């Protein structure tokens, strides 16, 4: 490990007197290693035979830049060299007078006025300024007569240090070179350099050229195949002036690498999950990050091995031991040949690769685990600790938090059916996730918050459902790509049926994506042939308390119920119950949707739901409502095969001792008994309706309407039964029984 290769490039800024660049090129010796000083002088390093290998700890180069001394020393650690700076070095002529640290921080231009902003001085009263390098004064500002390129100077009145900087004044209506923004795309696949950046710049002195290193320039403003890391975006025009803006390409491998979120369509990401399905978050244990992978002992060795350069010295790694590696080409457990400082050599052949990042897991953290907690958004915010989760042999920690969240929603129906729109706080909630890493000897640590909030609904999706546990097909977005399906209502009926005069609603998910948008309910009457018979009516949707459905404070995203003394965070997010109007006219169907209005033009953001208007009279009907598997409510008016049966049971008695049979009236007495009514109902419907209607049999919550104004429901229990149909037939019969609450009977 004594010899090494230089493999990096970095800049050393030493104030106003210039910049030195040390270049380390990773290629076969002799290596091209140079130092470029302020005046453009190239000084080649001069080791013996022009071989750029050095013993660790030996001095590579010392030089002075004004009174600043730069020392570069060989190292065994990436980037195999380290530099130190002495800004006020006596060996470079510093005489105790403050040193030449003076430089021009910036020159601010406002119209035709320029102002020099100095830095690195010890006494501002010892400075004077010039805009031609000859005539100096105490004023650091000047008004110019004509646009152009100028220089600003600052120097010490006593001391001899000076600095300068060029600047530009443009004519009214013109704009000097400026980087407006940098749009960066992070690494999308682990260990693949697929990041990109698009630089947006403006200038009146085009054409503009672009760079991400300040040296290599191109006409295109797009840079691709970028490795994770920090960059500086540059733009320059024909005046040779340039501007820059920093940006970062983030690595794909983060601590949390898999969440229940799903991109439903381009740019539309759903973070809404069914609470009665697995809710999985996956973490990857990452003890030490890899910042370089090099061939060892060198690139020409016939039996070279990979040398991992870590960001810090690893614990729990020893020669002959093992280590878990995750990188582009090296995945799994490897034996360690040698470890020195941050460098680890693996006992496996060298493989060519396009990316040199990754991470390792060592044996230092015994009984490693991830501890999770959430802050819920139902009622006042409260912490719920979810427990600890251990990794598998590859370091993946799989956390299923379903068991806690499903207890935070309920199948209650508190809707009074007296508002166009009503938010059902029983049906959905939100949470923010926090995690921390623990192991033996580290039993507590600060919590780290996952940046985004997530949402859960009182839903149970089925095997084979699209998007799995994610509710993305039902989540509203402000726009959709061409051809993408729009959000669905939370009903299992393809064509819903509204029995006129009875409570009815359609549920939908008002998501975080549409916060800040006014939503409208659109209703269009259709005839029996599906033709429009009345222009659509648009109703702006309001909350039950007459406040706007949208929330003005879009930065807060948790669903909250209002409590006295507690500030609700969002009054919009969640599952909403939507009532259609009772204007019947002569329509047979209604087409219902939710959308937005832009300059008088309505755009639907949901499916256009067809609703049958059923206003036929029925004799002794039974109206049922039930929670469906999507978390919404479905309804049906039953009138066929009604049968009411009174059944009693669970009779408890005791024997009466009869001493005198002539005066005894019974041999037993009743302690208690139970009795209840059982109602049998049925319907004959088409197969499509039958498949939705039969859900009443397995719904966990079934209600029977017992009163209106106000609406009142009675919870009933559907008896265990089955529902069969013939696929060859166009219709099917559904018949089932439900039990009413027990009759209250006197008991001893």
XYZ file of C-alpha atoms in Angstrom:
748
model
C 0.000 0.000 0.000
C 3.026 2.286 -0.047
C 2.718 3.281 -3.712
C -0.463 4.739 -5.101
C -2.027 6.542 -8.039
C -3.302 10.095 -8.141
C -6.924 9.990 -9.295
C -8.648 13.279 -8.478
C -8.908 16.923 -9.462
C -9.601 19.712 -7.007
C -9.143 23.465 -6.697
C -7.416 25.414 -3.945
C -8.716 28.948 -3.405
C -6.249 31.225 -1.641
C -7.923 34.615 -1.660
C -7.481 37.340 -4.228
C -4.065 36.219 -5.459
C -5.280 33.312 -7.573
C -6.126 29.662 -7.781
C -3.939 26.580 -7.972
C -5.270 23.398 -9.567
C -3.643 20.060 -8.816
C -4.549 17.472 -11.450
C -4.293 13.751 -10.739
C -4.957 11.584 -13.794
C -5.809 7.894 -13.245
C -3.952 6.150 -16.067
C -0.830 4.141 -16.716
C 2.462 5.753 -15.591
C 4.034 8.153 -16.277
C 1.178 10.135 -14.774
C 0.499 13.695 -15.847
C 0.476 15.660 -12.582
C 0.652 19.418 -12.808
C 0.190 22.541 -10.744
C -1.294 25.591 -12.444
C -0.554 28.850 -10.654
C -2.161 32.286 -10.952
C -0.295 33.566 -13.961
C -0.999 30.487 -16.072
C 2.449 29.002 -15.411
C 2.450 25.188 -15.595
C 4.906 23.566 -13.188
C 5.451 19.848 -13.729
C 6.162 17.779 -10.629
C 9.608 16.238 -10.882
C 9.951 12.854 -9.170
C 12.585 10.466 -10.425
C 12.028 8.948 -13.889
C 8.790 10.907 -14.153
C 7.007 8.120 -12.199
C 4.199 9.602 -10.137
C 4.330 7.157 -7.246
C 5.156 8.434 -3.752
C 5.616 6.918 -0.330
C 2.817 7.860 2.045
C 3.795 10.860 4.173
C 6.377 12.224 1.762
C 6.125 15.840 0.592
C 5.004 16.151 -3.020
C 5.208 19.916 -3.450
C 5.434 23.152 -1.445
C 4.949 26.578 -2.986
C 4.030 30.129 -2.037
C 1.210 32.228 -3.432
C 1.784 35.655 -1.943
C 2.045 35.018 1.791
C 0.012 31.793 1.499
C 1.932 28.525 1.696
C 0.434 25.417 0.037
C 1.804 22.010 1.079
C 0.803 18.752 -0.651
C 1.673 15.440 1.022
C 1.219 11.849 -0.215
C -1.403 9.732 1.533
C -2.673 6.149 1.482
C -6.262 7.374 1.542
C -8.448 8.637 -1.269
C -7.645 10.887 -3.106
C -4.137 9.786 -2.115
C -2.997 13.332 -1.443
C -3.809 16.011 1.105
C -3.100 19.730 1.024
C -2.785 22.251 3.821
C -2.764 26.037 3.629
C -1.029 28.638 5.775
C -2.561 31.962 4.740
C -0.075 34.028 6.756
C 3.108 31.990 6.502
C 6.402 33.525 7.603
C 8.216 31.226 5.139
C 6.302 33.042 2.350
C 7.250 36.553 3.503
C 4.525 37.264 6.067
C 5.800 40.079 8.293
C 3.017 40.312 10.855
C 1.091 42.977 8.974
C -2.007 40.912 8.261
C -0.932 38.958 5.160
C -2.334 39.224 1.636
C -5.749 37.777 2.293
C -7.474 40.730 0.640
C -9.788 39.947 -2.298
C -12.838 41.305 -4.118
C -15.835 39.323 -2.912
C -18.143 40.784 -5.555
C -18.917 43.870 -7.609
C -22.582 44.757 -7.357
C -24.046 46.454 -10.415
C -27.295 48.417 -10.224
C -28.089 50.041 -13.531
C -25.035 52.093 -14.433
C -23.596 52.119 -10.890
C -20.949 49.640 -9.734
C -19.880 49.031 -6.129
C -16.816 47.033 -5.024
C -17.384 44.695 -2.048
C -14.018 43.720 -0.504
C -13.253 40.842 1.878
C -10.240 39.399 3.687
C -9.128 42.767 5.071
C -8.112 43.617 8.617
C -8.976 47.346 8.566
C -11.557 48.734 6.134
C -10.232 52.250 6.735
C -6.902 51.082 5.257
C -8.502 50.378 1.855
C -8.821 52.465 -1.294
C -10.558 51.697 -4.577
C -10.093 52.236 -8.283
C -11.920 51.443 -11.523
C -8.905 51.913 -13.808
C -6.023 50.582 -11.696
C -4.386 54.024 -11.603
C -6.596 56.518 -9.804
C -7.573 55.378 -6.276
C -9.987 56.967 -3.801
C -11.887 56.163 -0.616
C -15.137 55.570 -2.559
C -15.917 52.028 -3.594
C -18.677 53.049 -6.052
C -18.799 54.728 -9.456
C -21.478 55.748 -11.971
C -20.531 54.859 -15.564
C -21.629 56.682 -18.697
C -21.649 53.819 -21.188
C -22.097 50.052 -20.955
C -18.992 47.916 -21.191
C -16.516 45.649 -19.471
C -14.572 47.149 -16.583
C -12.245 46.198 -13.731
C -12.621 47.022 -10.071
C -9.557 47.285 -7.814
C -8.989 47.426 -4.083
C -5.656 47.879 -2.325
C -4.251 48.589 1.107
C -3.133 52.145 1.675
C -0.281 50.713 3.672
C 0.712 47.087 3.369
C 0.980 46.469 -0.358
C -1.810 43.897 -0.812
C -4.267 44.375 -3.663
C -6.961 42.505 -5.570
C -9.056 42.998 -8.706
C -12.172 41.653 -10.382
C -13.760 42.250 -13.783
C -17.420 43.125 -14.162
C -19.933 44.065 -16.820
C -22.449 46.898 -17.239
C -25.155 46.330 -19.817
C -27.478 48.742 -21.588
C -31.133 49.060 -20.547
C -33.119 46.104 -21.884
C -30.041 43.895 -22.051
C -29.174 41.111 -19.629
C -25.738 39.846 -18.691
C -25.038 36.149 -18.421
C -26.997 34.559 -15.609
C -27.761 30.959 -14.653
C -31.475 31.039 -13.917
C -31.930 27.465 -12.719
C -30.536 23.962 -12.828
C -32.941 21.038 -13.128
C -31.194 17.946 -11.822
C -32.394 14.358 -12.200
C -31.085 12.097 -9.487
C -29.664 8.633 -9.984
C -32.585 6.346 -10.868
C -30.780 3.023 -10.524
C -28.339 2.055 -7.854
C -24.709 2.043 -8.958
C -25.459 3.413 -12.444
C -24.293 6.877 -13.462
C -27.574 7.989 -15.026
C -28.044 11.381 -13.397
C -28.606 14.425 -15.584
C -28.761 18.208 -15.363
C -30.346 20.879 -17.541
C -28.932 24.394 -17.164
C -31.231 27.325 -17.916
C -29.301 30.550 -18.553
C -30.033 33.936 -20.147
C -27.814 36.531 -21.789
C -28.078 39.304 -24.353
C -24.651 38.379 -25.669
C -25.190 34.876 -27.004
C -24.602 32.224 -28.013
C -24.314 30.666 -24.570
C -22.018 27.778 -23.738
C -22.349 25.458 -20.762
C -20.061 23.489 -18.481
C -20.139 21.525 -15.243
C -16.442 21.772 -14.472
C -15.555 25.268 -15.723
C -13.069 23.827 -18.221
C -14.904 21.758 -20.830
C -17.638 23.746 -22.596
C -20.463 22.656 -24.891
C -23.339 24.239 -26.794
C -25.971 21.937 -25.303
C -27.377 22.846 -21.892
C -28.074 19.179 -21.048
C -25.531 16.987 -19.252
C -26.177 13.265 -18.942
C -24.623 10.148 -17.432
C -23.632 12.032 -14.288
C -22.431 10.222 -11.194
C -23.907 11.143 -7.804
C -22.181 14.113 -6.216
C -22.024 17.887 -5.906
C -21.538 19.948 -9.063
C -21.308 23.539 -10.221
C -23.231 24.529 -13.352
C -21.554 27.214 -15.456
C -22.726 29.333 -18.375
C -20.735 31.862 -20.401
C -21.438 34.092 -23.378
C -19.364 35.877 -26.019
C -18.134 38.412 -23.444
C -16.297 35.534 -21.673
C -18.121 36.398 -18.461
C -19.689 33.449 -16.747
C -22.112 32.658 -13.963
C -22.550 29.543 -11.879
C -25.016 27.745 -9.664
C -24.429 24.690 -7.475
C -26.505 21.518 -7.823
C -26.445 17.967 -6.526
C -27.088 14.581 -8.105
C -28.335 12.407 -5.258
C -27.460 8.727 -5.109
C -30.276 6.239 -5.447
C -29.217 4.257 -2.422
C -30.893 5.985 0.474
C -31.645 4.574 3.892
C -35.301 4.159 2.940
C -35.300 2.637 -0.537
C -38.845 1.303 -0.960
C -42.169 2.811 0.144
C -45.842 2.105 -0.637
C -45.933 5.172 -2.908
C -46.617 4.465 -6.585
C -46.344 6.564 -9.738
C -49.785 6.077 -11.266
C -48.989 8.069 -14.409
C -46.213 10.395 -15.472
C -45.623 12.806 -12.578
C -48.679 11.632 -10.592
C -47.544 9.798 -7.466
C -50.045 8.284 -5.058
C -49.112 7.982 -1.378
C -52.546 6.626 -0.413
C -52.614 3.044 0.868
C -55.326 0.555 1.838
C -55.067 0.129 5.620
C -56.240 -3.509 5.526
C -53.386 -4.626 3.261
C -49.657 -4.883 3.939
C -48.089 -1.418 4.257
C -44.414 -2.027 3.559
C -41.425 0.249 4.048
C -37.985 -1.191 3.254
C -34.752 0.135 4.681
C -31.218 -0.834 3.676
C -28.574 -1.036 6.341
C -25.598 0.999 5.160
C -22.686 1.165 7.563
C -20.111 2.865 5.326
C -20.424 4.522 1.933
C -18.051 3.699 -0.923
C -16.704 6.728 -2.778
C -14.305 4.943 -5.122
C -13.451 1.459 -6.452
C -9.936 1.051 -7.879
C -7.832 -1.785 -9.282
C -5.226 -3.069 -6.808
C -2.245 -3.006 -6.865
C -2.558 -1.146 -10.199
C -4.469 -1.131 -13.457
C -1.845 -3.274 -15.294
C -1.548 -6.058 -12.726
C -2.681 -9.404 -14.224
C -4.406 -10.552 -11.031
C -5.717 -7.205 -9.800
C -8.439 -7.044 -7.181
C -10.958 -4.324 -6.241
C -9.894 -1.753 -3.677
C -12.840 -0.053 -1.989
C -12.252 3.534 -0.893
C -14.697 4.289 1.947
C -15.646 7.736 3.198
C -14.412 6.949 6.699
C -12.372 4.339 8.516
C -14.562 1.245 9.026
C -14.988 -0.574 12.323
C -15.522 -4.318 12.439
C -13.280 -5.049 9.416
C -10.062 -7.025 9.672
C -7.641 -8.804 7.365
C -9.020 -12.238 6.561
C -12.513 -11.305 7.779
C -15.649 -10.780 5.722
C -17.671 -7.782 4.655
C -21.029 -7.317 2.870
C -20.764 -5.150 -0.263
C -23.456 -3.588 -2.441
C -22.216 -1.908 -5.621
C -22.739 -2.136 -9.365
C -20.540 -5.221 -9.885
C -19.877 -6.470 -6.361
C -22.898 -7.730 -4.428
C -22.724 -10.141 -1.515
C -20.261 -11.234 1.155
C -16.521 -11.043 0.385
C -13.322 -11.938 2.208
C -11.051 -9.008 3.061
C -7.440 -9.303 1.875
C -6.181 -6.115 3.470
C -7.618 -3.068 5.209
C -5.580 0.127 5.732
C -7.416 3.221 6.945
C -10.381 3.798 4.647
C -9.124 1.360 1.993
C -10.384 -2.233 1.854
C -9.073 -4.804 -0.659
C -11.480 -7.643 -1.527
C -10.422 -11.203 -2.355
C -12.199 -11.341 -5.694
C -11.190 -10.550 -9.285
C -11.408 -6.990 -10.566
C -14.454 -6.206 -12.724
C -14.787 -3.213 -15.017
C -17.679 -0.970 -13.983
C -19.360 2.284 -14.940
C -20.048 3.478 -11.384
C -17.764 3.581 -8.371
C -20.224 4.092 -5.539
C -21.987 1.761 -3.138
C -21.864 0.824 0.525
C -20.638 -1.881 2.875
C -21.934 -3.593 6.013
C -19.492 -4.692 8.686
C -19.726 -6.833 11.833
C -19.349 -3.907 14.203
C -23.048 -3.266 14.921
C -24.238 -6.358 16.783
C -28.031 -6.870 16.959
C -28.622 -4.063 14.467
C -32.261 -3.026 14.134
C -34.522 -0.265 12.827
C -37.035 1.225 15.265
C -40.083 2.974 13.813
C -42.724 5.335 15.075
C -45.443 7.364 13.401
C -47.228 10.592 14.143
C -50.845 10.117 13.205
C -53.083 12.710 11.657
C -56.393 11.601 13.160
C -57.370 13.742 16.138
C -54.567 15.497 18.004
C -51.138 14.485 16.728
C -49.747 11.650 18.805
C -46.765 9.322 18.623
C -47.380 5.642 17.986
C -44.309 3.406 18.400
C -44.453 0.574 15.858
C -41.605 -1.567 17.201
C -38.188 -2.792 16.066
C -37.354 -4.592 12.824
C -34.214 -6.643 12.082
C -32.415 -6.987 8.727
C -32.088 -10.092 6.593
C -28.608 -11.429 5.716
C -28.309 -8.898 2.876
C -29.045 -5.959 5.216
C -32.621 -5.298 4.033
C -35.044 -4.320 6.808
C -38.683 -4.989 5.833
C -41.248 -3.173 7.982
C -44.978 -3.925 7.738
C -46.924 -1.337 9.752
C -50.436 -2.399 8.739
C -51.445 -3.777 12.157
C -51.235 -0.356 13.810
C -52.785 1.759 11.072
C -55.880 -0.342 10.423
C -56.978 0.320 14.001
C -57.014 4.071 13.331
C -59.939 3.919 10.863
C -63.465 2.603 11.430
C -66.578 1.594 9.492
C -68.869 4.200 11.058
C -71.406 6.206 9.106
C -71.741 9.626 10.744
C -72.952 11.402 7.588
C -76.255 13.275 8.042
C -76.804 13.570 4.264
C -77.401 17.304 4.586
C -74.453 18.669 2.527
C -73.241 18.356 -1.039
C -69.801 17.403 0.247
C -68.818 15.883 3.581
C -65.388 14.717 4.714
C -65.495 11.347 6.477
C -62.884 11.354 9.241
C -63.639 7.691 9.992
C -62.558 6.598 6.526
C -58.990 7.892 6.151
C -55.999 9.190 8.042
C -52.434 10.280 7.540
C -49.109 9.647 9.191
C -45.511 10.779 9.163
C -42.853 8.110 9.618
C -39.771 8.354 11.839
C -36.934 5.847 12.161
C -33.709 5.366 14.066
C -30.892 2.834 13.960
C -30.009 0.933 17.130
C -27.614 -1.879 18.050
C -25.987 -3.325 21.138
C -24.411 -0.462 23.042
C -26.533 2.132 21.219
C -29.959 1.844 22.806
C -31.201 5.321 21.923
C -30.662 7.744 19.059
C -32.362 10.803 17.538
C -35.329 10.103 15.280
C -34.986 10.777 11.543
C -38.169 11.832 9.760
C -39.075 10.456 6.355
C -39.657 13.649 4.310
C -43.148 12.886 2.971
C -46.502 12.261 4.622
C -48.465 9.138 3.717
C -52.196 8.445 3.811
C -54.280 5.366 4.585
C -57.897 4.522 3.870
C -60.402 2.088 5.348
C -59.951 -0.158 2.308
C -59.069 -3.779 1.626
C -57.770 -4.406 -1.871
C -57.832 -7.894 -3.372
C -55.235 -10.283 -4.763
C -54.404 -9.289 -8.306
C -55.629 -5.719 -7.839
C -53.808 -3.169 -9.942
C -51.139 -1.261 -7.935
C -51.373 -3.773 -5.066
C -52.086 -2.016 -1.751
C -51.853 1.455 -3.287
C -55.109 3.338 -3.894
C -53.691 5.222 -6.880
C -56.602 4.417 -9.231
C -58.903 6.372 -6.890
C -56.647 9.376 -6.137
C -57.412 12.763 -7.710
C -54.619 14.586 -9.536
C -54.787 18.119 -10.998
C -53.941 16.840 -14.497
C -53.342 13.596 -16.355
C -51.155 12.609 -19.309
C -52.977 11.855 -22.556
C -54.643 8.451 -22.407
C -54.211 8.018 -18.636
C -57.204 6.796 -16.634
C -58.730 9.353 -14.276
C -59.599 8.830 -10.629
C -62.473 6.488 -9.841
C -65.195 6.891 -7.251
C -65.114 4.531 -4.260
C -68.040 2.373 -5.300
C -68.028 -1.198 -6.573
C -70.993 -0.526 -8.896
C -69.978 0.158 -12.471
C -73.291 1.983 -12.869
C -74.469 3.337 -9.539
C -78.194 3.455 -8.716
C -79.797 6.339 -6.869
C -83.138 5.455 -5.323
C -84.836 8.832 -5.264
C -85.860 9.970 -1.800
C -83.312 7.760 -0.024
C -79.861 8.709 1.343
C -77.148 8.235 -1.281
C -73.607 9.411 -1.883
C -70.509 8.738 -3.954
C -67.172 8.710 -2.108
C -63.891 9.968 -3.540
C -60.347 10.656 -2.347
C -59.424 14.335 -2.084
C -55.654 13.958 -2.269
C -52.657 16.058 -1.364
C -52.026 16.511 -5.094
C -55.097 18.742 -5.594
C -54.611 21.026 -2.609
C -54.993 24.611 -3.753
C -57.477 23.835 -6.530
C -61.158 24.760 -6.491
C -63.082 21.596 -7.298
C -66.485 21.506 -8.961
C -69.207 18.884 -9.054
C -70.575 18.403 -12.568
C -73.988 16.758 -13.104
C -75.454 16.106 -16.553
C -78.905 14.600 -17.198
C -79.120 11.858 -19.844
C -82.080 10.161 -21.477
C -82.616 6.424 -21.839
C -80.320 6.411 -24.882
C -77.555 8.209 -23.039
C -78.132 11.495 -24.869
C -77.717 14.800 -23.007
C -81.094 16.395 -22.285
C -79.840 19.289 -20.179
C -76.616 21.242 -20.115
C -74.378 20.275 -17.188
C -74.687 22.102 -13.892
C -71.533 23.019 -11.987
C -71.528 23.374 -8.223
C -68.456 24.548 -6.301
C -67.889 22.050 -3.545
C -67.835 23.334 0.033
C -67.123 21.640 3.335
C -69.893 20.818 5.804
C -68.960 23.960 7.774
C -69.343 26.121 4.628
C -65.613 26.676 4.323
C -63.879 26.157 1.001
C -62.919 22.590 0.233
C -59.385 23.658 -0.578
C -56.934 24.548 2.169
C -55.064 27.824 1.813
C -52.037 26.595 3.747
C -50.732 24.037 1.306
C -47.542 23.399 3.261
C -49.375 21.330 5.861
C -50.433 17.911 4.753
C -51.762 15.916 7.700
C -55.446 15.121 8.022
C -56.726 16.545 11.283
C -59.985 16.709 13.168
C -60.740 19.978 14.927
C -60.459 20.014 18.713
C -60.861 22.914 21.083
C -57.475 24.545 21.497
C -55.999 22.462 18.650
C -55.267 23.940 15.229
C -56.511 21.667 12.431
C -53.809 21.107 9.843
C -55.865 20.381 6.746
C -59.604 20.522 6.292
C -59.543 19.077 2.783
C -57.517 15.872 2.623
C -59.265 12.547 3.020
C -62.267 10.595 1.792
C -65.223 12.805 0.927
C -68.881 11.814 0.565
C -70.567 13.501 -2.387
C -74.342 13.894 -2.724
C -75.971 14.337 -6.116
C -78.730 16.910 -6.416
C -82.426 15.972 -6.181
C -83.407 17.769 -9.387
C -85.030 14.981 -11.381
C -86.620 16.617 -14.416
C -87.232 13.885 -16.983
C -83.830 12.244 -16.877
C -83.203 8.526 -16.673
C -79.467 8.800 -15.890
C -77.040 11.287 -14.449
C -73.403 11.647 -15.440
C -71.431 12.800 -12.414
C -67.806 13.927 -12.220
C -65.485 16.164 -10.205
C -63.178 18.579 -11.951
C -61.674 22.029 -12.167
C -62.702 25.175 -14.013
C -60.087 27.088 -16.001
C -61.246 30.301 -17.691
C -64.793 28.996 -17.826
C -63.776 25.618 -19.262
C -64.528 22.544 -17.136
C -61.992 19.688 -17.040
C -63.016 16.441 -15.345
C -60.461 15.003 -12.915
C -62.464 11.851 -12.171
C -64.218 9.287 -14.251
C -67.631 10.380 -15.531
C -69.784 8.149 -13.324
C -73.113 7.038 -14.715
C -75.885 7.020 -12.095
C -79.325 5.470 -12.747
C -82.159 7.616 -11.399
C -84.647 5.133 -9.906
C -87.850 6.852 -8.728
C -90.220 3.882 -9.012
C -92.649 3.322 -6.123
C -92.081 0.203 -4.010
C -94.267 -1.602 -1.521
C -92.699 -2.142 1.908
C -89.086 -1.660 0.798
C -85.967 -2.336 2.889
C -83.088 0.104 2.287
C -79.568 -1.073 3.177
C -76.179 0.644 3.177
C -72.851 -1.131 3.585
C -69.166 -0.292 3.637
C -67.493 -1.688 0.533
C -63.922 -2.956 0.210
C -62.780 0.383 -1.236
C -63.756 2.332 1.877
C -66.870 3.951 0.385
C -70.569 3.239 0.973
C -72.914 1.407 -1.379
C -76.725 1.342 -1.225
C -79.659 -0.777 -2.426
C -83.420 -0.784 -2.015
C -84.694 -4.366 -1.553
C -88.354 -5.254 -1.942
C -88.561 -8.867 -3.111
C -88.866 -12.047 -1.046
C -89.340 -10.252 2.233
C -89.842 -12.563 5.126
C -89.639 -11.680 8.814
C -88.923 -14.441 11.308
C -88.833 -14.123 15.070
C -86.319 -16.488 16.633
C -85.450 -17.037 20.280
C -82.720 -18.987 21.922
C -80.029 -19.211 24.556
C -82.674 -19.837 27.199
C -81.281 -20.161 30.739
C -83.467 -21.741 33.437
C -83.250 -23.301 36.859
C -85.254 -26.138 38.419
C -87.867 -25.393 41.057
C -88.016 -27.696 44.037
C -91.582 -28.892 44.393
C -92.372 -29.704 48.025
C -96.114 -29.772 47.465
C -97.179 -30.714 43.959
C -100.707 -29.476 44.528
C -99.567 -25.886 45.058
C -96.573 -25.768 42.674
C -97.169 -24.121 39.283
C -93.906 -25.056 37.455
C -90.861 -27.231 37.652
C -88.522 -24.634 36.062
C -88.096 -20.870 36.050
C -86.502 -18.756 33.276
C -83.441 -16.698 34.148
C -82.907 -15.140 30.722
C -83.456 -15.685 27.032
C -82.588 -13.995 23.765
C -84.822 -13.148 20.824
C -84.393 -11.270 17.581
C -86.085 -10.683 14.265
C -84.558 -12.057 11.090
C -85.415 -10.403 7.776
C -84.972 -12.178 4.449
C -84.680 -10.009 1.345
C -83.699 -10.564 -2.258
C -83.286 -9.042 -5.682
C -83.157 -10.178 -9.303
C -80.545 -8.173 -11.199
C -78.195 -8.379 -14.157
C -74.862 -10.135 -13.567
C -72.836 -6.926 -13.495
C -75.008 -5.512 -10.715
C -75.118 -8.879 -8.930
C -71.318 -9.008 -8.579
C -71.381 -5.644 -6.781
C -74.587 -6.234 -4.829
C -73.404 -9.485 -3.261
C -70.747 -7.488 -1.349
C -73.464 -6.767 1.235
C -73.061 -10.379 2.386
C -69.395 -10.030 3.378
C -69.312 -6.362 4.363
C -68.180 -5.807 7.982
C -70.769 -3.042 8.430
C -74.361 -3.221 7.140
C -76.986 -0.604 8.047
C -80.755 -0.567 7.633
C -82.543 2.759 7.220
C -85.101 3.286 9.987
C -85.819 7.013 9.707
C -85.265 10.225 7.778
C -85.145 13.898 8.760
C -82.849 13.221 10.431
C -81.435 10.142 8.754
C -81.199 7.229 11.192
C -79.625 3.818 10.640
C -79.731 0.518 12.516
C -76.755 -1.852 12.409
C -77.748 -5.357 11.292
C -75.829 -8.628 11.040
C -75.991 -10.584 7.786
C -76.256 -14.318 8.339
C -73.615 -16.620 6.959
C -74.742 -17.654 3.504
C -73.630 -18.066 -0.089
C -74.530 -16.363 -3.354
C -74.378 -18.399 -6.550
C -75.064 -17.504 -10.158
C -74.879 -19.114 -13.586
C -72.390 -17.447 -15.896
C -74.497 -18.393 -18.924
C -77.474 -16.418 -17.657
C -77.893 -12.704 -18.067
C -79.505 -12.252 -14.653
C -79.054 -13.672 -11.157
C -81.105 -13.958 -7.975
C -79.657 -12.767 -4.690
C -81.325 -13.759 -1.432
C -79.972 -13.448 2.096
C -81.112 -12.869 5.662
C -79.974 -10.379 8.251
C -80.612 -10.277 11.955
C -81.888 -7.194 13.712
C -80.536 -6.223 17.130
C -81.737 -8.458 19.943
C -85.037 -7.680 21.612
C -84.498 -6.353 25.128
C -86.038 -8.911 27.509
C -86.390 -8.923 31.308
C -83.822 -11.162 32.972
C -82.958 -12.216 36.488
